Amino acid sequence: MAGGDNLQVLHALDAAKTQWYHFTAIIVAGMGFFTDAYDLFCISLVTKLLGRIYYFDPTSEKPGTLPPNISAAVNGVAFCGTLSGQLFFGWLGDKLGRKKVYGMTLMLMVICSVASGLSFGHTAKGVMATLCFFRFWLGFGIGGDYPLSATIMSEYANKKTRGAFIAAVFAMQGFGIITGGIVALIFSAGFNSRFDAPPYAVDRAGSTVPEADYVWRIILMLGAAPAVLTYYWRMKMPETARYTALVAKNAKQAAADMSRVLQVEIVEEQEKVEQLTSKKANNFGLFSREFARRHGLHLLGTTTTWFLLDIAFYSQNLFQKDIFSAINWIPKAATMNAIEEVYRIARAQTLIALCGTVPGYWFTVAFIDIIGRFTIQVMGFFFMTVFMLCLAVPYHHWTTPGNHIGFVLMYALTFFFANFGPNSTTFIVPAEIFPARLRSTCHGISAAAGKAGAIVGAFGFQYAAQSRDPAKRDKGYPAGIGVRNALFVLAVCNLLGLLFTFLVPESKGKSLEEMSGENEGEQETEAAAAPSKTIPV
């Protein structure tokens, strides 16, 4: 059987012109990501408020803040859930089918979004414990969305614009972050004008009105809305033809589903499906020698690059508060009341997302099928290394008054090249280079490595970046290596990411089966793998 002799149903998908169903798929899969980003990022908008409400100390000159361990738990528990969800649902997506599992993850996200806003208890401990519990399971559902959205989109897309379609799904994250900010702005502005309160410095207890407790709950619960809206469409989407044909081995169903979607007549080829799937080359498992030989380095490449990128990407929160207070976007906490502080933080986060986050994603969508995944990833890591060094070497210069504009510019450029770079490509490539029956699992493993990096970035660096000078340290934290040294470490992570990118193959313009070697004859496979051996006839 020749290498190009693919199933007609798969060929039809590869060659399909861009049409309406592609956009439906982007919206349906993208809405999951929109919700993910909203849910993961909106917690950072309300942590200060939680500190003021539940950790108020009438004797302190500064408003209440979450203790370091509670703050780490509230912010980090969703990451731990996401990591577990990526591994579990990634594996399940290959076992039960993409579509079946897709509905489950969405329901989990809806239920836990609402439940985390209903966190109950009269004591600070009770509220934080229930909030963390529901945020973990919310993360678990979000984790499932990573491998499934990427795999579904890559299996539905055509050869020519597949990169742009998967990138567009991922880019919905940017809109999720902005929407989170806008929702927080609307509710904090509304509550602030209705329940006017003096700043903390004027009246410590009175600066946090009892109604402030509703603000954070509403913001968290609204995360369920976009997910609910797309549930019906998710359930109507047929299973991907690649899963139905190559994994479930049901040619008739695959042909029928895709005839309906593409509105062309497709012949079912049950015999060919049997032939393809019974070959030795298409039956090795994840832990087999054959997998290690064919895809071992690829998996090493996708996991390490995602891990290293997320260390840098999620450590950005370190500098945000310095930047915001430096440019005076967020005044000293004591000069504001609780709800006003939410408004200021949301405004700053939304502006950053508009300028730094969103453009990078769409640059990737525009260029990925022109210059390719590899080029974008190498370029992104390169510029991230350069700008991190530009921030680190003259760090003292940036912190002196009057030089903040340059600092903000460097900071924005770093994250522009993260999004027009490895943040997008590390999500796209694992959905393209592995065989159909392991695709969702391998994407889940790569994504989970990324989340492990995110945990290191968000929490390891939270401690590492603390100053050696006790006066400059955040309350309750031990001494660290300081922000400047932390920036050097991040630059090294980016450089390592650049080097590991060389393990990942370029998938631009190739079909998924070409990338994974699923439609090769056995002789070709063996010849390709071991050119020096004699080929059995």
Coordinates of C-alpha atoms in Angstrom, one line a residue:
M1 CA 0.0 0.0 0.0
A2 CA 1.6 3.3 -1.1
G3 CA 2.3 6.1 1.4
G4 CA -0.1 8.5 -0.2
D5 CA -2.9 6.0 -0.5
N6 CA -5.1 7.5 2.2
L7 CA -8.7 6.9 3.0
Q8 CA -11.1 8.9 0.9
V9 CA -12.8 10.4 3.9
L10 CA -9.5 11.7 5.3
H11 CA -8.4 13.0 1.9
A12 CA -11.7 14.8 1.6
L13 CA -11.1 16.5 5.0
D14 CA -7.5 17.4 4.1
A15 CA -8.4 18.9 0.7
A16 CA -11.6 20.6 1.8
K17 CA -12.0 24.3 1.1
T18 CA -12.4 26.5 4.2
Q19 CA -16.1 26.6 4.8
W20 CA -18.8 27.2 7.4
Y21 CA -18.3 24.1 9.5
H22 CA -14.6 25.0 10.1
F23 CA -15.8 28.3 11.7
T24 CA -18.5 26.5 13.7
A25 CA -15.8 24.1 15.0
I26 CA -13.5 27.1 15.9
I27 CA -16.3 28.8 17.8
V28 CA -17.4 25.6 19.6
A29 CA -13.9 24.5 20.6
G30 CA -12.8 28.1 21.1
M31 CA -15.6 28.8 23.6
G32 CA -14.2 26.2 25.8
F33 CA -10.9 28.1 25.8
F34 CA -12.6 31.3 26.3
T35 CA -14.2 29.9 29.5
D36 CA -10.9 28.3 30.6
A37 CA -9.0 31.6 30.4
Y38 CA -11.9 33.5 32.1
D39 CA -12.0 31.0 34.9
L40 CA -8.2 30.7 35.4
F41 CA -7.5 34.5 35.2
C42 CA -10.5 36.0 37.0
I43 CA -9.3 34.7 40.4
S44 CA -6.3 37.1 40.2
L45 CA -8.8 40.0 39.9
V46 CA -10.5 39.2 43.3
T47 CA -7.7 37.8 45.5
K48 CA -7.0 41.3 47.0
L49 CA -10.7 41.6 47.8
L50 CA -10.8 38.2 49.4
G51 CA -7.9 39.3 51.6
R52 CA -9.8 42.5 52.7
I53 CA -13.0 40.6 53.4
Y54 CA -11.8 37.6 55.2
Y55 CA -8.4 38.6 56.7
F56 CA -9.3 42.1 58.0
D57 CA -7.0 43.2 60.9
P58 CA -8.4 46.4 62.5
T59 CA -4.9 47.1 64.1
S60 CA -3.0 47.1 60.8
E61 CA -2.3 50.2 58.7
K62 CA -2.6 48.1 55.5
P63 CA -5.7 46.4 54.3
G64 CA -6.0 42.6 55.0
T65 CA -4.2 40.3 52.5
L66 CA -4.3 36.5 52.0
P67 CA -1.5 34.8 53.9
P68 CA 1.1 33.3 51.5
N69 CA 0.0 29.7 51.9
I70 CA -3.7 30.6 51.4
S71 CA -2.9 32.9 48.4
A72 CA -0.8 30.1 46.8
A73 CA -3.7 27.6 47.4
V74 CA -6.4 29.8 46.0
N75 CA -4.4 30.7 42.9
G76 CA -2.6 27.4 42.4
V77 CA -5.2 24.8 43.2
A78 CA -6.9 25.2 39.7
F79 CA -3.5 24.6 38.1
C80 CA -3.1 21.3 40.0
G81 CA -6.6 20.3 38.8
T82 CA -5.8 21.3 35.2
L83 CA -2.6 19.2 35.2
S84 CA -4.6 16.1 36.4
G85 CA -7.4 16.8 34.0
Q86 CA -5.1 17.1 31.0
L87 CA -3.6 13.6 31.7
F88 CA -6.9 11.9 32.6
F89 CA -9.2 13.4 29.9
G90 CA -6.3 13.2 27.3
W91 CA -6.2 9.4 27.9
L92 CA -10.0 9.1 28.0
G93 CA -10.3 11.0 24.7
D94 CA -8.4 8.3 23.0
K95 CA -10.3 5.5 24.8
L96 CA -13.9 6.7 24.4
G97 CA -13.7 9.2 21.6
R98 CA -13.3 13.0 21.5
K99 CA -16.9 13.9 21.4
K100 CA -18.2 11.8 24.4
V101 CA -15.5 13.2 26.7
Y102 CA -15.9 16.8 25.4
G103 CA -19.4 17.1 26.9
M104 CA -18.2 15.8 30.3
T105 CA -15.5 18.4 30.6
L106 CA -17.9 21.2 29.8
M107 CA -20.5 20.1 32.4
L108 CA -17.8 19.9 35.0
M109 CA -16.6 23.4 34.2
V110 CA -20.2 24.8 34.4
I111 CA -21.0 23.1 37.7
C112 CA -17.7 24.1 39.4
S113 CA -17.8 27.7 38.2
V114 CA -21.2 28.2 39.8
A115 CA -20.2 26.2 42.9
S116 CA -16.9 28.2 43.5
G117 CA -19.0 31.4 43.6
L118 CA -21.3 29.7 46.2
S119 CA -18.3 28.9 48.5
F120 CA -19.9 28.7 51.9
G121 CA -18.9 28.9 55.5
H122 CA -18.9 31.6 58.1
T123 CA -15.2 31.6 58.8
A124 CA -12.3 32.6 56.5
K125 CA -11.1 29.0 56.7
G126 CA -14.5 27.5 55.6
V127 CA -14.9 29.8 52.6
M128 CA -11.3 29.3 51.5
A129 CA -11.5 25.5 51.8
T130 CA -14.7 25.2 49.8
L131 CA -13.4 27.7 47.2
C132 CA -10.2 25.7 46.8
F133 CA -12.2 22.4 46.6
F134 CA -14.4 23.7 43.7
R135 CA -11.5 25.5 42.0
F136 CA -9.6 22.2 41.9
W137 CA -12.4 20.4 40.1
L138 CA -13.0 23.4 37.8
G139 CA -9.3 23.1 36.8
F140 CA -9.8 19.3 36.3
G141 CA -12.6 20.1 33.7
I142 CA -10.5 22.9 32.1
G143 CA -7.6 20.4 31.8
G144 CA -9.7 18.1 29.7
D145 CA -10.4 20.9 27.3
Y146 CA -6.8 21.3 26.2
P147 CA -6.1 17.9 24.5
L148 CA -9.7 17.6 23.3
S149 CA -10.1 21.0 21.7
A150 CA -6.7 20.8 20.0
T151 CA -7.3 17.3 18.7
I152 CA -10.8 17.9 17.5
M153 CA -9.8 21.0 15.6
S154 CA -6.7 19.4 14.1
E155 CA -8.8 16.4 13.0
Y156 CA -11.5 18.5 11.4
A157 CA -9.2 21.0 9.7
N158 CA -7.8 20.9 6.2
K159 CA -4.1 20.6 5.4
K160 CA -3.6 24.1 4.2
T161 CA -5.0 26.1 7.1
R162 CA -4.9 23.6 10.0
G163 CA -2.3 25.7 11.9
A164 CA -4.4 28.8 11.7
F165 CA -7.6 27.0 12.8
I166 CA -5.9 25.4 15.9
A167 CA -4.3 28.8 16.7
A168 CA -7.7 30.5 16.4
V169 CA -9.1 28.2 19.0
F170 CA -6.2 28.9 21.3
A171 CA -6.5 32.7 20.7
M172 CA -10.0 32.7 22.2
Q173 CA -8.1 32.7 25.5
G174 CA -7.2 36.4 24.9
F175 CA -10.9 37.2 24.6
G176 CA -11.6 35.2 27.8
I177 CA -9.1 37.3 29.7
I178 CA -10.5 40.6 28.4
T179 CA -14.0 39.5 29.2
G180 CA -13.0 38.6 32.7
G181 CA -11.6 42.1 33.1
I182 CA -14.7 43.8 31.6
V183 CA -17.1 41.8 33.8
A184 CA -15.1 42.8 36.9
L185 CA -15.0 46.4 35.8
I186 CA -18.8 46.5 35.3
F187 CA -19.7 45.0 38.6
S188 CA -17.1 46.8 40.7
A189 CA -18.1 50.1 39.1
G190 CA -21.8 49.4 39.7
F191 CA -21.4 48.3 43.3
N192 CA -19.0 51.1 44.1
S193 CA -21.4 53.8 42.9
R194 CA -24.3 52.1 44.8
F195 CA -22.5 51.4 48.0
D196 CA -20.1 54.3 48.5
A197 CA -17.4 53.6 51.1
P198 CA -14.5 55.6 52.4
P199 CA -10.9 54.6 51.7
Y200 CA -9.1 52.2 54.1
A201 CA -7.0 55.0 55.6
V202 CA -10.1 57.0 56.6
D203 CA -12.2 54.1 58.0
R204 CA -10.6 50.7 58.3
A205 CA -13.7 48.6 58.9
G206 CA -16.1 50.8 56.8
S207 CA -13.9 50.7 53.7
T208 CA -15.2 47.1 52.9
V209 CA -19.0 47.1 52.7
P210 CA -20.8 43.8 53.4
E211 CA -22.1 43.8 49.8
A212 CA -18.5 43.5 48.5
D213 CA -18.8 39.8 49.2
Y214 CA -21.2 39.5 46.3
V215 CA -18.7 41.1 43.8
W216 CA -16.2 38.2 43.8
R217 CA -18.9 35.6 43.8
I218 CA -20.7 37.1 40.8
I219 CA -17.4 37.4 38.8
L220 CA -16.5 33.8 39.4
M221 CA -20.0 32.4 38.7
L222 CA -20.3 34.2 35.3
G223 CA -17.6 31.9 34.0
A224 CA -20.3 29.3 33.5
A225 CA -22.2 31.4 31.0
P226 CA -20.2 30.9 27.8
A227 CA -19.8 27.2 28.5
V228 CA -23.6 26.7 28.9
L229 CA -24.2 28.5 25.7
T230 CA -22.1 26.2 23.6
Y231 CA -23.1 22.9 25.3
Y232 CA -25.8 22.2 22.8
W233 CA -23.5 22.7 19.8
R234 CA -20.8 20.5 21.4
M235 CA -23.3 17.7 21.6
K236 CA -24.4 18.1 18.0
M237 CA -20.9 18.0 16.6
P238 CA -20.2 14.5 15.1
E239 CA -17.2 12.5 16.3
T240 CA -14.1 13.3 14.2
A241 CA -13.7 11.0 11.2
R242 CA -10.1 10.2 12.1
Y243 CA -11.2 8.8 15.5
T244 CA -14.2 6.9 13.9
A245 CA -12.2 5.4 11.1
L246 CA -8.7 4.9 12.5
V247 CA -9.5 4.2 16.2
A248 CA -13.1 2.9 16.3
K249 CA -12.6 1.3 12.9
N250 CA -16.1 2.2 11.7
A251 CA -15.7 3.3 8.1
K252 CA -19.4 3.6 7.4
Q253 CA -20.0 6.0 10.3
A254 CA -17.0 8.1 9.4
A255 CA -18.1 8.4 5.8
A256 CA -21.7 9.2 6.8
D257 CA -20.7 11.9 9.3
M258 CA -18.3 13.6 7.0
S259 CA -20.6 13.5 4.0
R260 CA -23.1 15.4 6.2
V261 CA -20.5 17.9 7.3
L262 CA -18.7 18.5 4.0
Q263 CA -21.8 18.1 1.9
V264 CA -20.1 15.8 -0.6
E265 CA -20.6 12.1 -1.3
I266 CA -17.9 10.0 0.4
V267 CA -17.5 6.3 -0.2
E268 CA -17.1 4.1 2.9
E269 CA -14.0 1.9 2.7
Q270 CA -14.3 -0.6 5.4
E271 CA -11.7 -3.0 3.9
K272 CA -9.1 -0.3 3.6
V273 CA -9.8 0.8 7.2
E274 CA -9.3 -2.9 8.3
Q275 CA -6.1 -3.0 6.3
L276 CA -4.7 0.2 7.7
T277 CA -5.6 -0.4 11.3
S278 CA -4.4 -4.1 11.4
K279 CA -0.9 -3.2 10.3
K280 CA 1.9 -3.6 12.9
A281 CA 2.9 0.0 12.4
N282 CA -0.5 1.1 13.6
N283 CA -0.8 -1.0 16.7
F284 CA 2.0 0.0 19.0
G285 CA 1.1 1.5 22.4
L286 CA 2.4 4.5 24.2
F287 CA 4.9 2.6 26.3
S288 CA 6.2 0.4 23.4
R289 CA 9.7 0.4 22.0
E290 CA 8.2 1.2 18.6
F291 CA 6.6 4.4 20.0
A292 CA 9.9 5.4 21.6
R293 CA 11.7 4.9 18.3
R294 CA 9.2 6.8 16.2
H295 CA 7.9 9.5 18.5
G296 CA 10.0 9.4 21.6
L297 CA 12.1 12.5 20.8
H298 CA 9.0 14.3 19.5
L299 CA 7.2 13.8 22.8
L300 CA 10.4 14.9 24.7
G301 CA 10.4 18.0 22.5
T302 CA 6.7 18.9 23.0
T303 CA 6.8 18.3 26.8
T304 CA 10.1 20.2 27.5
T305 CA 9.3 23.2 25.3
W306 CA 5.9 23.6 26.9
F307 CA 7.3 23.1 30.4
L308 CA 10.0 25.8 29.9
L309 CA 7.7 28.2 28.2
D310 CA 5.1 28.1 31.0
I311 CA 7.8 28.8 33.6
A312 CA 8.4 32.1 31.9
F313 CA 4.8 32.8 30.9
Y314 CA 3.3 32.3 34.3
S315 CA 6.0 34.2 36.2
Q316 CA 4.7 37.4 34.6
N317 CA 2.5 38.0 37.6
L318 CA 5.7 38.7 39.5
F319 CA 6.2 42.0 37.7
Q320 CA 2.7 43.0 37.2
K321 CA 2.2 44.5 40.6
D322 CA 5.6 46.4 40.4
I323 CA 4.6 47.7 37.0
F324 CA 1.1 48.8 38.0
S325 CA 2.2 50.6 41.2
A326 CA 5.2 52.1 39.3
I327 CA 3.1 53.7 36.6
N328 CA 0.5 54.6 39.2
W329 CA -2.2 52.6 37.6
I330 CA -2.9 51.1 41.0
P331 CA -2.5 53.6 43.9
K332 CA -1.5 52.4 47.4
A333 CA -4.0 50.0 48.8
A334 CA -4.8 52.1 51.9
T335 CA -6.0 55.0 49.7
M336 CA -8.9 53.0 48.2
N337 CA -11.9 51.1 49.4
A338 CA -12.2 47.4 48.7
I339 CA -14.4 47.6 45.6
E340 CA -12.5 50.4 44.1
E341 CA -9.3 48.3 44.3
V342 CA -11.0 45.5 42.3
Y343 CA -11.9 48.2 39.7
R344 CA -8.3 49.4 39.4
I345 CA -6.8 46.0 39.2
A346 CA -9.3 44.9 36.5
R347 CA -8.6 48.0 34.5
A348 CA -4.9 47.4 34.5
Q349 CA -5.2 43.7 33.6
T350 CA -7.6 44.5 30.8
L351 CA -5.3 47.1 29.3
I352 CA -2.3 44.7 29.5
A353 CA -4.4 42.0 27.8
L354 CA -5.6 44.4 25.0
C355 CA -2.1 45.6 24.3
G356 CA 0.2 42.6 25.1
T357 CA -1.8 39.4 25.0
V358 CA -4.4 39.6 22.2
P359 CA -2.3 40.9 19.3
G360 CA 0.3 38.1 19.6
Y361 CA -2.3 35.3 19.3
W362 CA -3.7 36.7 16.1
F363 CA -0.3 37.3 14.6
T364 CA 0.2 33.5 15.0
V365 CA -3.1 32.8 13.3
A366 CA -2.1 35.0 10.4
F367 CA 1.4 33.7 9.9
I368 CA 1.6 30.1 11.1
D369 CA 0.7 28.5 7.8
I370 CA 3.0 30.8 5.9
I371 CA 6.2 30.7 7.9
G372 CA 5.6 27.4 9.8
R373 CA 5.5 26.3 13.5
F374 CA 9.2 25.8 13.9
T375 CA 10.2 29.3 12.8
I376 CA 7.6 31.0 15.0
Q377 CA 8.6 28.9 18.0
V378 CA 12.4 29.5 17.6
M379 CA 11.8 33.2 16.9
G380 CA 9.5 33.6 19.9
F381 CA 11.9 31.9 22.3
F382 CA 14.8 33.9 20.9
F383 CA 13.1 37.3 21.5
M384 CA 11.8 36.3 24.9
T385 CA 15.4 35.5 25.9
V386 CA 16.6 38.9 24.5
F387 CA 13.9 40.9 26.2
M388 CA 14.2 39.1 29.6
L389 CA 17.9 40.0 29.5
C390 CA 17.1 43.6 28.5
L391 CA 14.9 43.7 31.7
A392 CA 17.5 42.0 33.9
V393 CA 20.9 43.5 33.0
P394 CA 19.9 47.2 33.6
Y395 CA 17.3 46.2 36.2
H396 CA 18.3 49.0 38.6
H397 CA 18.0 51.5 35.8
W398 CA 14.4 50.4 35.1
T399 CA 13.4 50.8 38.7
T400 CA 14.5 54.4 39.1
P401 CA 11.7 56.9 38.5
G402 CA 11.2 58.2 35.0
N403 CA 12.3 55.0 33.3
H404 CA 9.1 53.0 33.7
I405 CA 7.9 53.4 30.1
G406 CA 10.9 51.4 28.8
F407 CA 10.3 48.7 31.4
V408 CA 6.6 48.4 30.4
L409 CA 7.5 48.3 26.7
M410 CA 10.1 45.4 27.2
Y411 CA 7.6 43.6 29.4
A412 CA 4.8 43.9 26.7
L413 CA 7.2 42.8 24.0
T414 CA 8.2 39.7 26.0
F415 CA 4.6 38.6 26.1
F416 CA 3.8 39.6 22.6
F417 CA 6.6 37.2 21.5
A418 CA 5.3 34.5 23.9
N419 CA 1.9 34.6 22.2
F420 CA 3.3 35.1 18.7
G421 CA 5.6 32.3 19.5
P422 CA 5.8 29.2 21.8
N423 CA 2.7 29.9 23.8
S424 CA 0.7 29.2 20.6
T425 CA 2.9 26.7 18.9
T426 CA 3.4 24.4 21.9
F427 CA -0.4 24.0 21.9
I428 CA -0.7 23.4 18.1
V429 CA 2.1 20.9 17.3
P430 CA 1.3 18.1 19.7
A431 CA -2.1 17.8 18.1
E432 CA -0.5 17.2 14.7
I433 CA 2.5 14.9 15.0
F434 CA 1.2 11.8 16.9
P435 CA -0.9 8.9 15.6
A436 CA -4.7 9.2 15.9
R437 CA -5.1 6.6 18.6
L438 CA -2.5 8.3 20.9
R439 CA -3.0 11.9 19.8
S440 CA -5.2 13.1 22.6
T441 CA -3.1 11.3 25.2
C442 CA 0.2 12.7 23.9
H443 CA -1.3 16.2 23.8
G444 CA -2.5 15.8 27.4
I445 CA 1.0 14.7 28.5
S446 CA 2.6 17.7 26.7
A447 CA 0.0 20.1 28.2
A448 CA 0.4 18.6 31.7
A449 CA 4.2 19.2 31.4
G450 CA 3.3 22.8 30.6
K451 CA 1.1 23.2 33.6
A452 CA 3.9 21.8 35.8
G453 CA 6.0 24.6 34.4
A454 CA 3.2 27.1 35.2
I455 CA 3.2 25.9 38.8
V456 CA 6.9 26.4 39.0
G457 CA 6.6 29.8 37.4
A458 CA 3.7 31.1 39.4
F459 CA 4.7 29.7 42.8
G460 CA 8.4 28.9 42.7
F461 CA 9.1 32.4 41.5
Q462 CA 6.7 34.0 43.9
Y463 CA 9.1 32.9 46.6
A464 CA 12.3 33.2 44.5
A465 CA 11.7 36.8 43.5
Q466 CA 11.4 38.0 47.1
S467 CA 14.0 40.6 48.0
R468 CA 16.9 39.8 50.4
D469 CA 16.0 43.1 52.1
P470 CA 13.2 42.4 54.7
A471 CA 11.7 45.8 54.2
K472 CA 11.0 45.1 50.5
R473 CA 9.6 41.6 51.0
D474 CA 5.9 40.8 50.8
K475 CA 4.4 40.0 54.2
G476 CA 5.0 36.5 55.4
Y477 CA 7.5 35.4 52.7
P478 CA 11.1 34.2 53.3
A479 CA 14.1 35.8 51.6
G480 CA 14.6 34.9 47.9
I481 CA 17.1 35.7 45.1
G482 CA 15.4 39.0 44.1
V483 CA 13.6 40.0 40.9
R484 CA 16.8 40.7 38.9
N485 CA 18.3 37.2 39.5
A486 CA 14.8 35.6 38.8
L487 CA 14.8 37.3 35.4
F488 CA 18.2 35.8 34.6
V489 CA 16.9 32.3 35.5
L490 CA 13.8 33.0 33.2
A491 CA 16.1 34.0 30.3
V492 CA 18.0 30.7 30.7
C493 CA 14.6 28.8 30.6
N494 CA 13.7 30.5 27.3
L495 CA 17.1 29.7 25.8
L496 CA 16.7 26.0 26.8
G497 CA 13.2 26.1 25.2
L498 CA 14.8 27.4 22.0
L499 CA 17.3 24.4 22.0
F500 CA 14.6 21.8 22.7
T501 CA 12.5 23.2 19.8
F502 CA 14.9 21.4 17.5
L503 CA 13.5 18.0 18.5
V504 CA 10.0 18.9 17.1
P505 CA 9.3 18.3 13.4
E506 CA 7.7 20.9 11.2
S507 CA 4.1 20.0 10.3
K508 CA 3.1 22.8 8.0
G509 CA 1.2 21.7 4.9
K510 CA 1.4 18.0 5.7
S511 CA -1.5 15.7 6.5
L512 CA -1.9 14.3 10.0
E513 CA -1.2 10.8 8.6
E514 CA 2.0 11.9 6.9
M515 CA 3.2 13.4 10.2
S516 CA 2.4 10.3 12.2
G517 CA 3.3 7.7 9.6
E518 CA -0.1 6.0 9.9
N519 CA -0.6 5.4 6.2
E520 CA 2.8 4.1 5.4
G521 CA 3.3 0.5 4.3
E522 CA 5.2 -1.7 6.7
Q523 CA 8.2 -2.0 4.5
E524 CA 8.5 1.7 4.1
T525 CA 8.3 2.2 7.9
E526 CA 11.0 -0.3 8.5
A527 CA 13.1 1.1 5.7
A528 CA 12.7 4.6 7.1
A529 CA 13.5 3.6 10.6
A530 CA 16.5 1.3 9.9
P531 CA 18.1 2.1 6.6
S532 CA 21.1 -0.2 7.3
K533 CA 19.1 -3.4 7.8
T534 CA 17.9 -5.7 5.0
I535 CA 14.3 -5.2 4.4
P536 CA 12.0 -8.3 4.7
V537 CA 10.1 -8.9 1.5

